[in-house]
Every structure is written in structure tokens, then in C-alpha cells.
mmCIF file of C-alpha atoms in Angstrom:
data_model
loop_
_atom_site.group_PDB
_atom_site.id
_atom_site.type_symbol
_atom_site.label_atom_id
_atom_site.label_comp_id
_atom_site.label_asym_id
_atom_site.label_seq_id
_atom_site.Cartn_x
_atom_site.Cartn_y
_atom_site.Cartn_z
ATOM 1 C CA MET A 824 33.217 -6.406 -25.227
ATOM 2 C CA SER A 825 35.406 -9.244 -23.482
ATOM 3 C CA PRO A 826 33.936 -11.589 -20.946
ATOM 4 C CA ARG A 827 33.432 -10.406 -17.541
ATOM 5 C CA ALA A 828 33.955 -6.908 -18.613
ATOM 6 C CA TYR A 829 32.283 -6.020 -15.235
ATOM 7 C CA ASP A 830 32.389 -7.164 -11.809
ATOM 8 C CA VAL A 831 28.852 -6.140 -11.171
ATOM 9 C CA ILE A 832 26.025 -4.639 -13.406
ATOM 10 C CA ILE A 833 23.336 -2.754 -11.386
ATOM 11 C CA VAL A 834 20.226 -2.569 -13.179
ATOM 12 C CA GLY A 835 18.170 0.578 -12.154
ATOM 13 C CA ALA A 836 19.515 4.086 -11.425
ATOM 14 C CA GLY A 837 16.887 5.136 -8.355
ATOM 15 C CA ILE A 838 18.488 5.845 -5.121
ATOM 16 C CA VAL A 839 18.932 2.156 -4.044
ATOM 17 C CA GLY A 840 20.822 1.451 -7.461
ATOM 18 C CA ALA A 841 22.764 4.658 -7.147
ATOM 19 C CA ALA A 842 23.818 3.671 -3.646
ATOM 20 C CA CYS A 843 24.728 0.295 -4.730
ATOM 21 C CA ALA A 844 26.923 1.647 -7.476
ATOM 22 C CA ALA A 845 28.576 4.177 -5.322
ATOM 23 C CA GLU A 846 29.470 1.437 -2.553
ATOM 24 C CA CYS A 847 30.487 -1.189 -5.012
ATOM 25 C CA ALA A 848 32.841 1.326 -6.869
ATOM 26 C CA LYS A 849 34.304 2.659 -3.640
ATOM 27 C CA GLU A 850 35.347 -1.192 -2.883
ATOM 28 C CA GLY A 851 37.343 -1.150 -6.327
ATOM 29 C CA MET A 852 34.826 -3.121 -8.388
ATOM 30 C CA ARG A 853 34.322 -2.564 -12.100
ATOM 31 C CA VAL A 854 30.767 -1.248 -11.922
ATOM 32 C CA ALA A 855 28.086 -0.859 -14.819
ATOM 33 C CA VAL A 856 24.634 0.842 -14.186
ATOM 34 C CA VAL A 857 21.808 0.471 -16.676
ATOM 35 C CA GLU A 858 18.954 2.559 -16.358
ATOM 36 C CA SER A 859 15.916 2.739 -18.928
ATOM 37 C CA SER A 860 14.600 6.033 -18.002
ATOM 38 C CA CYS A 861 16.541 8.695 -16.029
ATOM 39 C CA VAL A 862 18.545 8.932 -12.809
ATOM 40 C CA GLY A 863 16.516 9.142 -9.679
ATOM 41 C CA GLY A 864 13.170 8.590 -11.420
ATOM 42 C CA GLY A 865 10.570 6.308 -10.453
ATOM 43 C CA ALA A 866 9.699 6.015 -6.664
ATOM 44 C CA THR A 867 12.756 7.926 -5.937
ATOM 45 C CA ALA A 868 11.416 11.152 -7.661
ATOM 46 C CA ALA A 869 8.088 10.668 -6.021
ATOM 47 C CA GLY A 870 9.266 10.094 -2.464
ATOM 48 C CA MET A 871 9.155 12.229 0.481
ATOM 49 C CA GLY A 872 13.027 11.788 1.272
ATOM 50 C CA HIS A 873 12.166 11.264 5.113
ATOM 51 C CA ILE A 874 15.361 9.628 6.524
ATOM 52 C CA VAL A 875 13.487 7.911 9.572
ATOM 53 C CA VAL A 876 14.226 5.367 12.320
ATOM 54 C CA MET A 877 11.173 2.970 12.501
ATOM 55 C CA ASP A 878 10.376 0.229 15.036
ATOM 56 C CA ASP A 879 7.825 -1.985 13.587
ATOM 57 C CA SER A 880 10.095 -4.755 13.883
ATOM 58 C CA ASP A 881 13.558 -5.477 15.207
ATOM 59 C CA ALA A 882 14.813 -6.104 11.627
ATOM 60 C CA GLN A 883 13.175 -2.874 10.417
ATOM 61 C CA PHE A 884 14.672 -0.852 13.317
ATOM 62 C CA ALA A 885 18.163 -2.358 12.543
ATOM 63 C CA LEU A 886 18.188 -1.254 8.999
ATOM 64 C CA THR A 887 16.704 2.141 9.453
ATOM 65 C CA ARG A 888 18.968 2.887 12.244
ATOM 66 C CA TYR A 889 22.185 1.603 10.440
ATOM 67 C CA SER A 890 21.153 3.520 7.231
ATOM 68 C CA GLN A 891 20.466 6.753 9.147
ATOM 69 C CA CYS A 892 23.863 6.587 10.858
ATOM 70 C CA LEU A 893 25.490 6.388 7.192
ATOM 71 C CA TRP A 894 23.419 9.258 6.127
ATOM 72 C CA ASP A 895 24.611 11.280 9.209
ATOM 73 C CA GLN A 896 28.281 10.308 8.204
ATOM 74 C CA LEU A 897 27.516 11.401 4.481
ATOM 75 C CA ALA A 898 25.673 14.528 5.273
ATOM 76 C CA ASP A 899 28.847 17.027 5.391
ATOM 77 C CA ASP A 900 29.601 15.735 1.619
ATOM 78 C CA LEU A 901 26.099 16.336 0.130
ATOM 79 C CA PRO A 902 25.817 19.478 -2.171
ATOM 80 C CA PRO A 903 23.125 22.186 -1.180
ATOM 81 C CA GLU A 904 20.825 21.002 -3.911
ATOM 82 C CA CYS A 905 20.505 17.636 -1.977
ATOM 83 C CA GLU A 906 18.741 19.672 0.759
ATOM 84 C CA PHE A 907 19.755 17.686 3.630
ATOM 85 C CA ARG A 908 18.121 19.045 6.973
ATOM 86 C CA ARG A 909 17.746 17.440 10.507
ATOM 87 C CA TYR A 910 14.330 18.399 11.070
ATOM 88 C CA GLY A 911 13.542 15.496 13.589
ATOM 89 C CA THR A 912 10.113 13.662 13.600
ATOM 90 C CA ILE A 913 7.407 14.354 15.709
ATOM 91 C CA TRP A 914 4.785 11.301 16.197
ATOM 92 C CA ILE A 915 1.316 12.658 17.416
ATOM 93 C CA ALA A 916 -0.826 10.855 19.576
ATOM 94 C CA THR A 917 -4.683 11.947 19.504
ATOM 95 C CA ASP A 918 -5.959 9.744 22.297
ATOM 96 C CA GLU A 919 -4.995 7.460 25.311
ATOM 97 C CA GLU A 920 -4.351 4.460 23.106
ATOM 98 C CA GLU A 921 -1.998 6.211 20.789
ATOM 99 C CA LEU A 922 -0.264 7.880 23.899
ATOM 100 C CA ASP A 923 0.275 4.353 25.261
ATOM 101 C CA HIS A 924 1.746 3.625 21.818
ATOM 102 C CA LEU A 925 4.057 6.602 22.026
ATOM 103 C CA ARG A 926 5.341 5.686 25.608
ATOM 104 C CA ARG A 927 6.408 2.084 24.210
ATOM 105 C CA LYS A 928 8.034 3.660 21.197
ATOM 106 C CA GLU A 929 9.753 6.171 23.755
ATOM 107 C CA GLN A 930 11.041 2.937 25.753
ATOM 108 C CA PHE A 931 12.270 1.161 22.573
ATOM 109 C CA TYR A 932 14.101 3.994 21.253
ATOM 110 C CA ARG A 933 15.787 4.685 24.569
ATOM 111 C CA GLU A 934 16.990 1.176 25.248
ATOM 112 C CA ARG A 935 18.658 1.295 21.811
ATOM 113 C CA HIS A 936 20.211 4.724 22.391
ATOM 114 C CA VAL A 937 18.095 6.780 20.053
ATOM 115 C CA SER A 938 17.634 10.402 21.302
ATOM 116 C CA VAL A 939 13.915 11.047 21.932
ATOM 117 C CA GLU A 940 11.879 13.468 23.949
ATOM 118 C CA PHE A 941 8.222 13.035 25.024
ATOM 119 C CA LEU A 942 6.071 15.990 24.415
ATOM 120 C CA ASP A 943 3.050 16.628 26.632
ATOM 121 C CA GLU A 944 0.167 18.560 25.307
ATOM 122 C CA ARG A 945 1.668 21.942 26.149
ATOM 123 C CA ALA A 946 5.131 21.115 24.634
ATOM 124 C CA LEU A 947 3.609 19.684 21.502
ATOM 125 C CA ALA A 948 1.672 22.993 21.196
ATOM 126 C CA GLU A 949 4.946 25.156 21.801
ATOM 127 C CA ALA A 950 6.954 22.911 19.181
ATOM 128 C CA GLU A 951 4.279 23.053 16.611
ATOM 129 C CA PRO A 952 1.776 26.080 17.221
ATOM 130 C CA ASN A 953 -0.341 25.275 14.122
ATOM 131 C CA LEU A 954 -1.505 21.918 15.335
ATOM 132 C CA ARG A 955 -4.927 21.881 16.455
ATOM 133 C CA GLU A 956 -5.846 21.839 20.161
ATOM 134 C CA GLY A 957 -6.591 18.728 22.098
ATOM 135 C CA LEU A 958 -3.867 16.558 20.768
ATOM 136 C CA ARG A 959 -2.661 14.297 23.676
ATOM 137 C CA GLY A 960 1.130 14.405 23.017
ATOM 138 C CA GLY A 961 3.959 13.678 20.748
ATOM 139 C CA LEU A 962 7.352 11.970 20.653
ATOM 140 C CA LEU A 963 10.253 13.863 19.128
ATOM 141 C CA VAL A 964 12.738 11.919 17.443
ATOM 142 C CA SER A 965 15.471 14.667 16.758
ATOM 143 C CA GLY A 966 18.073 12.776 14.670
ATOM 144 C CA ASP A 967 15.506 12.166 11.860
ATOM 145 C CA SER A 968 16.416 14.111 8.710
ATOM 146 C CA VAL A 969 15.108 14.794 5.203
ATOM 147 C CA VAL A 970 16.783 15.051 1.815
ATOM 148 C CA TYR A 971 15.810 15.649 -1.783
ATOM 149 C CA PRO A 972 15.850 12.174 -3.238
ATOM 150 C CA PRO A 973 16.526 12.832 -6.977
ATOM 151 C CA CYS A 974 19.583 14.968 -6.204
ATOM 152 C CA ALA A 975 20.802 12.522 -3.774
ATOM 153 C CA ALA A 976 20.567 9.828 -6.081
ATOM 154 C CA ARG A 977 22.408 11.868 -8.791
ATOM 155 C CA PHE A 978 25.208 12.648 -6.246
ATOM 156 C CA LEU A 979 25.525 8.907 -5.467
ATOM 157 C CA LEU A 980 25.800 7.815 -9.123
ATOM 158 C CA GLU A 981 28.279 10.754 -9.960
ATOM 159 C CA ARG A 982 30.439 9.373 -7.053
ATOM 160 C CA ALA A 983 30.285 5.932 -8.802
ATOM 161 C CA ARG A 984 31.228 7.476 -12.048
ATOM 162 C CA ASP A 985 34.041 9.341 -10.727
ATOM 163 C CA ARG A 986 35.489 6.067 -9.230
ATOM 164 C CA GLY A 987 35.163 4.485 -12.699
ATOM 165 C CA ALA A 988 31.456 3.098 -13.109
ATOM 166 C CA ALA A 989 30.017 3.047 -16.493
ATOM 167 C CA ILE A 990 26.695 4.475 -16.638
ATOM 168 C CA PHE A 991 24.299 3.474 -19.378
ATOM 169 C CA ILE A 992 21.077 5.871 -19.510
ATOM 170 C CA GLY A 993 18.169 5.105 -21.747
ATOM 171 C CA ARG A 994 18.988 1.452 -22.190
ATOM 172 C CA SER A 995 16.356 -0.842 -21.219
ATOM 173 C CA VAL A 996 17.376 -4.427 -19.914
ATOM 174 C CA VAL A 997 15.193 -7.121 -21.117
ATOM 175 C CA ARG A 998 16.787 -10.157 -19.525
ATOM 176 C CA LEU A 999 19.098 -11.139 -16.593
ATOM 177 C CA ASP A 1000 21.052 -14.377 -16.275
ATOM 178 C CA GLU A 1001 24.017 -15.643 -14.569
ATOM 179 C CA GLN A 1002 26.470 -14.217 -17.057
ATOM 180 C CA GLY A 1003 25.054 -10.656 -17.470
ATOM 181 C CA VAL A 1004 22.216 -8.670 -18.946
ATOM 182 C CA THR A 1005 20.632 -8.434 -22.297
ATOM 183 C CA LEU A 1006 19.447 -5.066 -23.807
ATOM 184 C CA ARG A 1007 16.290 -4.355 -25.753
ATOM 185 C CA ASP A 1008 18.650 -3.468 -28.744
ATOM 186 C CA GLY A 1009 20.009 -7.151 -28.660
ATOM 187 C CA SER A 1010 23.427 -6.280 -27.047
ATOM 188 C CA PHE A 1011 24.744 -8.253 -24.168
ATOM 189 C CA ILE A 1012 27.058 -6.927 -21.086
ATOM 190 C CA PRO A 1013 28.845 -9.561 -19.084
ATOM 191 C CA ALA A 1014 29.340 -9.266 -15.544
ATOM 192 C CA GLY A 1015 30.376 -11.500 -12.663
ATOM 193 C CA ALA A 1016 26.983 -10.372 -10.433
ATOM 194 C CA ILE A 1017 23.923 -8.566 -11.308
ATOM 195 C CA ILE A 1018 21.923 -6.519 -8.885
ATOM 196 C CA ASN A 1019 18.207 -5.877 -9.656
ATOM 197 C CA ALA A 1020 17.546 -2.579 -7.953
ATOM 198 C CA THR A 1021 14.329 -1.825 -10.517
ATOM 199 C CA GLY A 1022 11.905 -1.241 -7.790
ATOM 200 C CA THR A 1023 8.272 -2.411 -8.804
ATOM 201 C CA TRP A 1024 9.556 -3.570 -12.164
ATOM 202 C CA ALA A 1025 11.963 -6.165 -10.457
ATOM 203 C CA PRO A 1026 9.396 -9.151 -10.902
ATOM 204 C CA GLU A 1027 9.732 -8.446 -14.799
ATOM 205 C CA LEU A 1028 13.222 -9.377 -14.709
ATOM 206 C CA MET A 1029 12.857 -12.035 -12.091
ATOM 207 C CA PRO A 1030 9.578 -13.627 -12.596
ATOM 208 C CA GLY A 1031 7.905 -14.917 -9.302
ATOM 209 C CA LEU A 1032 8.856 -12.465 -7.017
ATOM 210 C CA ALA A 1033 6.130 -11.614 -4.365
ATOM 211 C CA ILE A 1034 6.231 -7.834 -4.921
ATOM 212 C CA LYS A 1035 3.295 -5.720 -5.357
ATOM 213 C CA LYS A 1036 2.918 -2.233 -6.704
ATOM 214 C CA ARG A 1037 1.485 0.153 -4.114
ATOM 215 C CA LYS A 1038 0.390 3.615 -5.273
ATOM 216 C CA GLY A 1039 0.913 6.576 -3.434
ATOM 217 C CA HIS A 1040 -0.097 10.556 -3.507
ATOM 218 C CA LEU A 1041 1.877 13.478 -2.546
ATOM 219 C CA ALA A 1042 1.086 17.007 -2.727
ATOM 220 C CA ILE A 1043 3.111 20.348 -2.095
ATOM 221 C CA THR A 1044 2.090 23.908 -1.086
ATOM 222 C CA ASP A 1045 3.372 27.228 -2.023
ATOM 223 C CA ARG A 1046 5.997 28.776 0.212
ATOM 224 C CA TYR A 1047 5.094 29.325 3.754
ATOM 225 C CA PRO A 1048 8.134 29.338 6.003
ATOM 226 C CA GLY A 1049 7.939 28.312 9.368
ATOM 227 C CA PHE A 1050 4.368 27.024 9.282
ATOM 228 C CA VAL A 1051 5.814 23.532 10.119
ATOM 229 C CA ARG A 1052 9.065 22.975 11.947
ATOM 230 C CA HIS A 1053 9.266 19.296 12.070
ATOM 231 C CA GLN A 1054 8.235 16.301 9.899
ATOM 232 C CA LEU A 1055 4.821 15.589 11.553
ATOM 233 C CA VAL A 1056 3.621 12.148 11.383
ATOM 234 C CA GLU A 1057 0.264 10.686 13.104
ATOM 235 C CA VAL A 1058 0.672 7.446 15.086
ATOM 236 C CA GLY A 1059 -1.923 5.776 13.022
ATOM 237 C CA TYR A 1060 0.491 6.004 9.990
ATOM 238 C CA LEU A 1061 2.212 2.726 11.059
ATOM 239 C CA LYS A 1062 -1.203 0.931 10.710
ATOM 240 C CA SER A 1063 -1.652 2.727 7.244
ATOM 241 C CA ALA A 1064 1.944 1.993 6.108
ATOM 242 C CA HIS A 1065 1.578 -1.739 6.924
ATOM 243 C CA ALA A 1066 -2.132 -2.466 6.103
ATOM 244 C CA HIS A 1067 -2.841 -4.685 3.356
ATOM 245 C CA GLU A 1068 -6.377 -3.453 2.594
ATOM 246 C CA ALA A 1069 -6.874 -1.763 -0.727
ATOM 247 C CA SER A 1070 -6.557 1.957 0.202
ATOM 248 C CA SER A 1071 -5.369 3.810 3.277
ATOM 249 C CA ILE A 1072 -4.694 7.473 4.429
ATOM 250 C CA ALA A 1073 -2.512 8.877 7.038
ATOM 251 C CA PHE A 1074 -1.176 12.253 8.159
ATOM 252 C CA ASN A 1075 2.431 13.084 7.106
ATOM 253 C CA ILE A 1076 3.686 16.450 6.643
ATOM 254 C CA GLN A 1077 7.243 17.732 6.048
ATOM 255 C CA PRO A 1078 8.972 21.219 5.805
ATOM 256 C CA ARG A 1079 11.103 21.893 2.823
ATOM 257 C CA PRO A 1080 14.119 24.169 2.984
ATOM 258 C CA THR A 1081 12.221 26.357 0.156
ATOM 259 C CA GLY A 1082 9.363 27.068 2.750
ATOM 260 C CA GLN A 1083 6.987 24.823 1.267
ATOM 261 C CA LEU A 1084 5.090 21.705 2.707
ATOM 262 C CA LEU A 1085 5.059 18.405 1.437
ATOM 263 C CA ILE A 1086 1.892 16.619 2.369
ATOM 264 C CA GLY A 1087 1.226 12.842 2.396
ATOM 265 C CA SER A 1088 0.278 9.996 2.595
ATOM 266 C CA SER A 1089 -1.715 7.456 0.920
ATOM 267 C CA ARG A 1090 -1.503 3.907 -0.050
ATOM 268 C CA GLN A 1091 -3.438 1.947 -2.696
ATOM 269 C CA TYR A 1092 -3.141 -1.722 -4.006
ATOM 270 C CA GLU A 1093 -4.515 -2.952 -7.389
ATOM 271 C CA VAL A 1094 -4.285 0.210 -8.995
ATOM 272 C CA GLU A 1095 -2.230 0.666 -12.304
ATOM 273 C CA SER A 1096 -2.913 4.130 -13.384
ATOM 274 C CA SER A 1097 -0.473 6.795 -12.308
ATOM 275 C CA ASP A 1098 -3.022 9.508 -12.623
ATOM 276 C CA VAL A 1099 -3.817 11.534 -9.525
ATOM 277 C CA SER A 1100 -7.093 10.458 -8.052
ATOM 278 C CA HIS A 1101 -8.914 13.599 -6.877
ATOM 279 C CA LYS A 1102 -10.934 11.485 -4.371
ATOM 280 C CA VAL A 1103 -7.765 10.028 -2.726
ATOM 281 C CA LEU A 1104 -6.049 13.524 -2.742
ATOM 282 C CA ALA A 1105 -9.161 15.017 -1.111
ATOM 283 C CA ARG A 1106 -9.213 12.336 1.543
ATOM 284 C CA MET A 1107 -5.528 12.950 2.168
ATOM 285 C CA LEU A 1108 -5.721 16.869 2.351
ATOM 286 C CA ALA A 1109 -8.582 16.643 4.712
ATOM 287 C CA ARG A 1110 -6.829 14.107 7.000
ATOM 288 C CA ALA A 1111 -3.957 16.626 7.157
ATOM 289 C CA CYS A 1112 -6.241 19.523 8.071
ATOM 290 C CA ALA A 1113 -7.627 17.597 10.820
ATOM 291 C CA TYR A 1114 -4.420 17.955 12.439
ATOM 292 C CA LEU A 1115 -3.426 21.321 10.823
ATOM 293 C CA PRO A 1116 -6.769 23.316 10.584
ATOM 294 C CA ARG A 1117 -4.932 26.244 9.023
ATOM 295 C CA LEU A 1118 -3.528 24.182 6.508
ATOM 296 C CA ALA A 1119 -6.840 24.769 4.463
ATOM 297 C CA GLU A 1120 -5.881 28.404 4.022
ATOM 298 C CA LEU A 1121 -2.644 27.465 2.107
ATOM 299 C CA SER A 1122 -2.301 26.905 -1.617
ATOM 300 C CA ILE A 1123 -1.402 23.527 -3.043
ATOM 301 C CA ILE A 1124 0.587 24.051 -6.306
ATOM 302 C CA ARG A 1125 1.182 20.479 -7.333
ATOM 303 C CA ALA A 1126 0.250 16.737 -6.759
ATOM 304 C CA TRP A 1127 1.755 13.757 -8.082
ATOM 305 C CA THR A 1128 1.876 9.721 -7.464
ATOM 306 C CA GLY A 1129 4.469 7.095 -7.471
ATOM 307 C CA PHE A 1130 4.515 3.313 -6.963
ATOM 308 C CA ARG A 1131 6.295 1.596 -4.087
ATOM 309 C CA ALA A 1132 7.577 -1.996 -4.268
ATOM 310 C CA ALA A 1133 6.010 -3.731 -1.359
ATOM 311 C CA THR A 1134 6.680 -7.292 0.039
ATOM 312 C CA PRO A 1135 4.189 -9.431 2.210
ATOM 313 C CA ASP A 1136 6.247 -9.055 5.311
ATOM 314 C CA ASN A 1137 7.193 -5.328 4.973
ATOM 315 C CA LEU A 1138 11.045 -5.799 4.654
ATOM 316 C CA PRO A 1139 12.963 -5.593 1.600
ATOM 317 C CA LEU A 1140 14.733 -8.203 -0.581
ATOM 318 C CA ILE A 1141 18.571 -7.544 -0.091
ATOM 319 C CA GLY A 1142 20.721 -10.564 -1.188
ATOM 320 C CA PRO A 1143 21.104 -13.265 -3.793
ATOM 321 C CA LEU A 1144 18.069 -14.797 -5.521
ATOM 322 C CA PRO A 1145 17.682 -18.377 -4.474
ATOM 323 C CA GLY A 1146 19.018 -20.697 -6.575
ATOM 324 C CA HIS A 1147 21.104 -18.224 -8.545
ATOM 325 C CA GLU A 1148 24.531 -17.516 -7.388
ATOM 326 C CA HIS A 1149 25.378 -14.257 -9.370
ATOM 327 C CA LEU A 1150 21.882 -12.697 -9.199
ATOM 328 C CA TYR A 1151 21.058 -10.402 -6.599
ATOM 329 C CA LEU A 1152 18.060 -8.255 -5.261
ATOM 330 C CA ALA A 1153 17.804 -4.851 -3.923
ATOM 331 C CA THR A 1154 14.148 -3.905 -3.870
ATOM 332 C CA GLY A 1155 10.882 -4.232 -1.877
ATOM 333 C CA HIS A 1156 11.731 -1.185 0.366
ATOM 334 C CA GLU A 1157 8.160 0.259 0.153
ATOM 335 C CA GLY A 1158 8.185 3.709 1.701
ATOM 336 C CA LEU A 1159 11.879 3.357 3.170
ATOM 337 C CA GLY A 1160 13.857 3.080 0.235
ATOM 338 C CA ILE A 1161 15.353 6.559 0.685
ATOM 339 C CA THR A 1162 16.312 5.637 4.307
ATOM 340 C CA THR A 1163 17.633 2.366 3.848
ATOM 341 C CA SER A 1164 19.140 2.913 0.482
ATOM 342 C CA LEU A 1165 22.865 3.350 1.904
ATOM 343 C CA GLY A 1166 22.452 0.446 4.356
ATOM 344 C CA THR A 1167 21.139 -1.889 1.542
ATOM 345 C CA ALA A 1168 24.174 -1.069 -0.586
ATOM 346 C CA ARG A 1169 26.613 -1.847 2.419
ATOM 347 C CA LEU A 1170 25.036 -4.983 3.180
ATOM 348 C CA LEU A 1171 24.935 -6.192 -0.448
ATOM 349 C CA VAL A 1172 28.587 -5.170 -0.788
ATOM 350 C CA ALA A 1173 29.626 -6.949 2.330
ATOM 351 C CA HIS A 1174 27.909 -10.176 0.897
ATOM 352 C CA LEU A 1175 29.598 -9.933 -2.386
ATOM 353 C CA LEU A 1176 33.000 -9.460 -0.691
ATOM 354 C CA LYS A 1177 32.225 -12.239 1.698
ATOM 355 C CA GLN A 1178 32.889 -9.646 4.697
ATOM 356 C CA PRO A 1179 30.831 -9.773 7.807
ATOM 357 C CA PRO A 1180 27.995 -7.260 7.825
ATOM 358 C CA ALA A 1181 27.496 -4.354 10.019
ATOM 359 C CA ILE A 1182 24.071 -5.957 10.967
ATOM 360 C CA PRO A 1183 22.834 -9.417 10.126
ATOM 361 C CA LEU A 1184 21.448 -9.629 6.670
ATOM 362 C CA GLU A 1185 19.293 -12.732 7.136
ATOM 363 C CA PRO A 1186 16.097 -10.939 7.954
ATOM 364 C CA TYR A 1187 16.344 -9.328 4.546
ATOM 365 C CA LEU A 1188 17.452 -12.413 2.430
ATOM 366 C CA PRO A 1189 15.045 -13.206 -0.363
ATOM 367 C CA SER A 1190 15.198 -16.784 0.657
ATOM 368 C CA ARG A 1191 13.710 -16.047 3.994
ATOM 369 C CA MET A 1192 10.138 -16.789 2.632
ATOM 370 C CA GLU A 1193 9.599 -19.522 0.075
ATOM 371 C CA SER A 1194 6.462 -17.496 -1.293
ATOM 372 C CA LEU A 1195 8.820 -14.721 -2.066
ATOM 373 C CA THR A 1196 10.703 -16.591 -5.031
ATOM 374 C CA CYS A 1197 8.399 -18.979 -7.052
ATOM 375 C CA ALA A 1198 10.695 -19.720 -9.734
ATOM 376 C CA ARG A 1199 14.147 -21.443 -9.213
ATOM 377 C CA SER A 1200 15.123 -21.707 -12.976
ATOM 378 C CA SER A 1201 16.748 -19.244 -14.733
ATOM 379 C CA PRO A 1202 14.634 -15.896 -15.216
#
């Protein structure tokens, strides 16, 4: 293979890597994707597929809102198996403190032109009749949507392939350097730029990254059409998502086009086993039943786990690895990788082509925090 056979190599074919491949190929780059397992595996296969605007910080809002707009633009092109639906999200308050939080959230969104509707107790009960009585209110974010992540990743990668990208599945990368990637079989693929989109495995290829594995559980029911009409999330989910204690649980449930209900969520640090923890699962389901009492009458048909790539400041790593001109990161999205995949790809490609980004890249650059990249020598 001749030197610089590719302009860019993307390591990892989860939804972030697939989005990067599609965007690079769209811009006419010579692209290769290398994936050790399968397309849309890992955290992509384990995720809920909630495409949601979040407001924990201005940077988080900017990336999730930008990315959601990109998903909306793509929606008409997605095939039926991607199951894209605009269900909307209802954030639920149980007491006055949470109600105040919803009011602040409502104001934040309205100021930034996100369509929201405040629901009092009666309106919330009308919107979701199976919720328990006594909830104080909700905030409906009507533009939020859902997608089936593995199929979306495959769609994006097929788009890249249709535009000339080379796809290497079942090939493991053991080393990255400024010239290209070395595979486990000893072969070398040269490229002008390398994007590490391997999620929780990113530190194995770039030692020193401050990325931690965060385990999560999900469960899915049999088919009960209409039991839930929107994605439902408790206000406390935000504390759970950004907590740094060993374990946290929050209510989060999603209706699927099949009539099934996808139930979350849990988060655990310092856990290596991918086995389902019956203790954690029981806590998660009990939390869901506290909001939807009749959920206890339904049948759970499967439960599974996955590992999210989490950073200390809850923002992804997007951009060049400090000290390495040709090595890039697209990881650390934690539970927002599905939402932010398209935005991540656009920002990276703009940087590669030296074009102005649609939103500032600085908040997501790996160089923003010295502790995130301990090693400055070649990986």
C-alpha cells in the first residue's frame, strides 16, 4: 500500500466513528474505518438512542442542540429500520425544588429558541395517564426524538462506503502514530490523520487519557402499545448522570415503535464485569415503578449492560491530541454519544479542513484540561 493511502483513518465503527466516516467521505476525503468487532457495537448497541437537548452547561447545550438539528435534517433519509421518532421528552418534577428546576430549565430553553411546554399536574396526567398521582408537573421538550442506534450506525457507515470509504471489520488496531495505524496482524495502514473513536477503549491506544468506564443497565418489556407516549425522565436524572459516586439510579423510560418500553437508567464506576447485576436492575425497576406503578404488571423480556466513556468534566474529547498534529479524538461522550455523534463529526471535519465550525470547538478540545492527556510522547 502506498504512503498516505488515506487522508483519514477512523478507528471504531460505533455511531461516533460511523458519523465521522460519513462526514469525511462527504467532503471528498479518502477514508478508511477499522473496527475490531462489529458495526454499531459497544456503547452504541447498548444505548437508548435518545436524541435530546441537554442544559447542564452552555457547552453541553450547544453541542446537543447543534447535533439534534443535524439529526432532524437527516431524518427523512433514514430507513425505517432506524426507527426515528419525535416522541418528545417530558422532564418530571416530584416536589417544589424540582418544580423550580423545571422553571429554570424552561426559561433557559425558551431564551435559546427551544420549543417547550410547561405541564401542571393535570396536564401531565393527561399527557401520560399511567404516571402516579401527586407528581408536581413536567416540562415537555417536543423536539426531542429517538433512534435505534445500531441501525443508525450501519446507515452512516454505508453512506461512507457509498462515497468510497474502505471498511475493515474484524481488524484490531494495536498502535497509532503520526503516520497511520498498526494492526494486530502486523500490517500497517498509512494516513494523513487518525481519529480515535473507540469509546472506553480510547486510552488503550492513547495512554494517559482521563476517560473512565461507566457501566449502565437497560431493560426492555414485551409489547404494550400506548402505555407511555413520550420519553419520560425524572429531574433527578441530571444529578445521576453527572454524579461521580460509585453507583446511581434514575427513572428514564422510552416508548419504542414496536410497542415495547425501554427502561433505564443506572450508572456505575469501578465495575469491569459486563454481567447484569440483579441488585442494580432491581433498584432501577423499582425506581421506574415509583413513577409508573402499573409497570410492575408488565413483563420484562431482556436486560443488558454497556460501558460509557466518561470524562471528569462531563464533556466529550473532540479534536487533536495535544502534541500530536495528526492524531485526533472523538470519544468521552458518556450517555450522549448517540445525540452528539453528528455534531462531533461536523466539528472534527471542519477542524481537519481548517474551516470555521458551526459552534466553537474550544470547550471540547482535549487540550482544555492538562489532566486529560498525561502523555505527550507518541502513543
